[in-house]
Amino acid sequence: MNELNLRAIEFRSWKARQQDGLFDIYFGALMLAIAISALTEVLGATSLVRLVTLMVLQFSAVGGLALAKRRYATPRVGAVKFGAARVRRSRASAIALVVCVLATAALVVLTAVGRSPVDPFHRLGRFALPTVVTLIVGIPLAALAIFLQFGRILLHAALFAAAAFALAASGKGFMAPIPGAIAFGASGSISVGIGLVLFARFARRIPRKGEEILR
């Protein structure tokens, strides 16, 4: 009975950590990073500068997520020591997030040098690249949503895919700076907006408290 109660408490804490909106803001920040890096070309930057800007902004978002969790979420839900299974899931999710960032950067590089991996999808024409992008980014995110029992990740994956296909539909090319900034800026802003609403609700509902340790 005690073991069942412990697992129930652990599960509630796990779900509470998903209601703070910070993950949503993080995914929005990743898309906004794509938008901002696209605008660097408008200012005359090279493709290399665009790539470096993208990498710096996206890895900064990873660090910002960790810092925000520690500063704003942990004081409210407590510093919980999860069981081994949850720890493995958390580590796997961190790896998956880094892989998504690297995959996005790799696609930008391949597109910039004219070696986009779209040959198997060439019949889709201008929609071939967004299809590849959606598969490479969307499949890991879908797996992550199931693995972490975090359904909202699918919403952000859909927003990412919508931006990619909208950019292709514009006919300006996948690397076009202004359409890219608009498409990913819009999707990123929606994700950030969702996160901010959830965080405001989370902050009102759950006051700060001391550390809780599950053994």
Coordinates of C-alpha atoms in Angstrom, one line a residue, residues 36-203:
I36 CA 15.9 35.4 -35.5
S37 CA 18.7 33.6 -37.2
A38 CA 16.9 34.0 -40.5
L39 CA 16.8 37.8 -40.0
T40 CA 20.5 37.9 -39.7
E41 CA 20.7 37.4 -43.5
V42 CA 18.5 40.5 -44.0
L43 CA 21.2 42.4 -42.2
G44 CA 23.8 41.1 -44.6
A45 CA 25.2 38.2 -42.5
T46 CA 26.6 35.1 -44.2
S47 CA 25.1 31.6 -43.9
L48 CA 27.8 30.7 -41.4
V49 CA 26.8 33.6 -39.1
R50 CA 23.2 32.5 -39.5
L51 CA 24.1 29.0 -38.4
V52 CA 26.2 30.2 -35.4
T53 CA 23.4 32.5 -34.3
L54 CA 20.9 29.6 -34.5
M55 CA 23.2 27.3 -32.5
V56 CA 23.9 30.0 -29.8
L57 CA 20.2 30.9 -29.4
Q58 CA 19.0 27.3 -29.3
F59 CA 21.6 26.1 -26.8
S60 CA 20.9 29.2 -24.7
A61 CA 17.3 28.1 -24.7
V62 CA 18.4 24.7 -23.3
G63 CA 20.3 26.4 -20.5
G64 CA 17.4 28.8 -19.9
L65 CA 15.0 25.9 -19.5
A66 CA 17.2 24.3 -16.9
L67 CA 17.7 27.6 -15.0
A68 CA 13.9 28.5 -15.1
K69 CA 13.0 25.0 -13.8
R70 CA 15.4 25.4 -10.9
R71 CA 14.4 29.0 -10.1
Y72 CA 10.7 29.0 -10.6
A73 CA 9.3 25.4 -10.7
T74 CA 11.4 23.6 -8.1
P75 CA 10.6 26.1 -5.3
R76 CA 6.9 25.4 -5.9
V77 CA 6.7 21.6 -6.5
G78 CA 9.8 20.8 -4.5
A79 CA 13.1 19.2 -5.3
V80 CA 11.8 15.6 -5.9
K81 CA 14.1 12.6 -6.1
F82 CA 12.3 10.4 -8.6
G83 CA 12.7 6.7 -9.0
A84 CA 15.2 5.1 -11.3
A85 CA 12.7 4.8 -14.2
R86 CA 11.8 8.5 -14.0
V87 CA 15.5 9.4 -13.9
R88 CA 16.1 7.4 -17.0
R89 CA 13.2 9.1 -18.8
S90 CA 14.5 12.6 -17.8
R91 CA 18.0 11.8 -19.1
A92 CA 16.6 10.4 -22.3
S93 CA 14.4 13.5 -22.8
A94 CA 17.4 15.8 -22.3
I95 CA 19.3 13.8 -24.9
A96 CA 16.4 13.9 -27.3
L97 CA 16.1 17.7 -26.9
V98 CA 19.8 18.2 -27.7
V99 CA 19.4 15.9 -30.7
C100 CA 16.5 18.0 -32.0
V101 CA 18.6 21.1 -31.8
L102 CA 21.5 19.4 -33.6
A103 CA 19.1 18.0 -36.2
T104 CA 17.7 21.5 -36.9
A105 CA 21.3 22.9 -37.3
A106 CA 22.3 20.0 -39.5
L107 CA 19.3 20.7 -41.8
V108 CA 20.3 24.3 -42.0
V109 CA 23.8 23.4 -43.0
L110 CA 22.8 20.8 -45.6
T111 CA 20.3 23.3 -47.1
A112 CA 22.9 26.1 -47.2
V113 CA 25.4 24.0 -49.0
G114 CA 22.9 22.6 -51.5
R115 CA 22.9 19.0 -50.1
S116 CA 19.4 18.7 -48.6
P117 CA 18.5 15.1 -47.9
V118 CA 15.3 15.2 -50.0
D119 CA 16.0 12.8 -52.8
P120 CA 13.6 10.1 -51.6
F121 CA 10.9 12.8 -51.6
H122 CA 11.7 14.6 -54.8
R123 CA 8.2 14.0 -56.2
L124 CA 6.8 16.3 -53.6
G125 CA 8.6 19.2 -55.2
R126 CA 9.0 22.3 -53.0
F127 CA 7.3 20.4 -50.2
A128 CA 10.0 17.7 -50.1
L129 CA 12.3 19.6 -47.7
P130 CA 9.6 20.5 -45.1
T131 CA 8.5 16.8 -45.2
V132 CA 12.0 15.7 -44.4
V133 CA 12.3 18.4 -41.7
T134 CA 9.0 17.4 -40.1
L135 CA 10.0 13.7 -40.1
I136 CA 13.4 14.3 -38.6
V137 CA 12.1 16.7 -35.9
G138 CA 8.6 15.4 -35.5
I139 CA 9.2 11.7 -35.0
P140 CA 11.6 12.2 -32.0
L141 CA 9.2 14.8 -30.5
A142 CA 6.3 12.4 -30.9
A143 CA 8.3 9.6 -29.2
L144 CA 9.2 12.0 -26.5
A145 CA 5.6 13.0 -25.9
I146 CA 4.7 9.3 -25.4
F147 CA 7.8 8.5 -23.4
L148 CA 7.3 11.4 -21.0
Q149 CA 3.5 11.2 -21.0
F150 CA 3.5 14.9 -22.1
G151 CA 0.9 15.3 -24.9
R152 CA 1.5 19.1 -25.4
I153 CA 4.8 18.3 -27.1
L154 CA 2.7 17.1 -30.1
L155 CA 1.1 20.5 -30.3
H156 CA 4.5 22.2 -30.6
A157 CA 5.6 19.6 -33.1
A158 CA 2.5 20.5 -35.2
L159 CA 3.3 24.2 -35.0
F160 CA 6.8 23.5 -36.2
A161 CA 5.5 21.5 -39.1
A162 CA 2.9 24.2 -39.9
A163 CA 5.7 26.8 -40.1
A164 CA 7.9 24.5 -42.3
F165 CA 5.0 23.8 -44.8
A166 CA 3.8 27.4 -44.8
L167 CA 7.4 28.5 -45.7
A168 CA 7.5 26.0 -48.5
A169 CA 4.0 27.1 -49.7
S170 CA 5.2 30.7 -49.9
G171 CA 7.3 29.7 -52.9
K172 CA 10.3 31.8 -51.7
G173 CA 12.5 28.8 -50.7
F174 CA 13.1 27.1 -47.4
M175 CA 16.0 29.4 -46.5
A176 CA 14.3 32.7 -47.5
P177 CA 15.0 35.0 -44.5
I178 CA 11.8 37.1 -44.4
P179 CA 9.2 34.3 -44.9
G180 CA 11.3 32.1 -42.5
A181 CA 11.2 34.8 -39.8
I182 CA 7.4 35.2 -40.3
A183 CA 6.5 31.5 -40.3
F184 CA 8.7 30.4 -37.4
G185 CA 8.2 33.6 -35.6
A186 CA 4.4 33.1 -35.7
S187 CA 4.6 29.5 -34.5
G188 CA 7.2 30.3 -31.9
S189 CA 5.1 33.1 -30.5
I190 CA 2.0 30.8 -30.2
S191 CA 4.1 28.3 -28.3
V192 CA 5.6 30.9 -26.0
G193 CA 2.1 32.4 -25.5
I194 CA 0.7 29.0 -24.4
G195 CA 3.6 28.6 -22.0
L196 CA 3.2 32.0 -20.5
V197 CA -0.5 31.4 -19.8
L198 CA 0.3 28.0 -18.2
F199 CA 3.1 29.5 -16.2
A200 CA 0.9 32.3 -14.8
R201 CA -1.7 29.8 -13.9
F202 CA 0.9 27.5 -12.3
A203 CA 2.4 30.3 -10.3

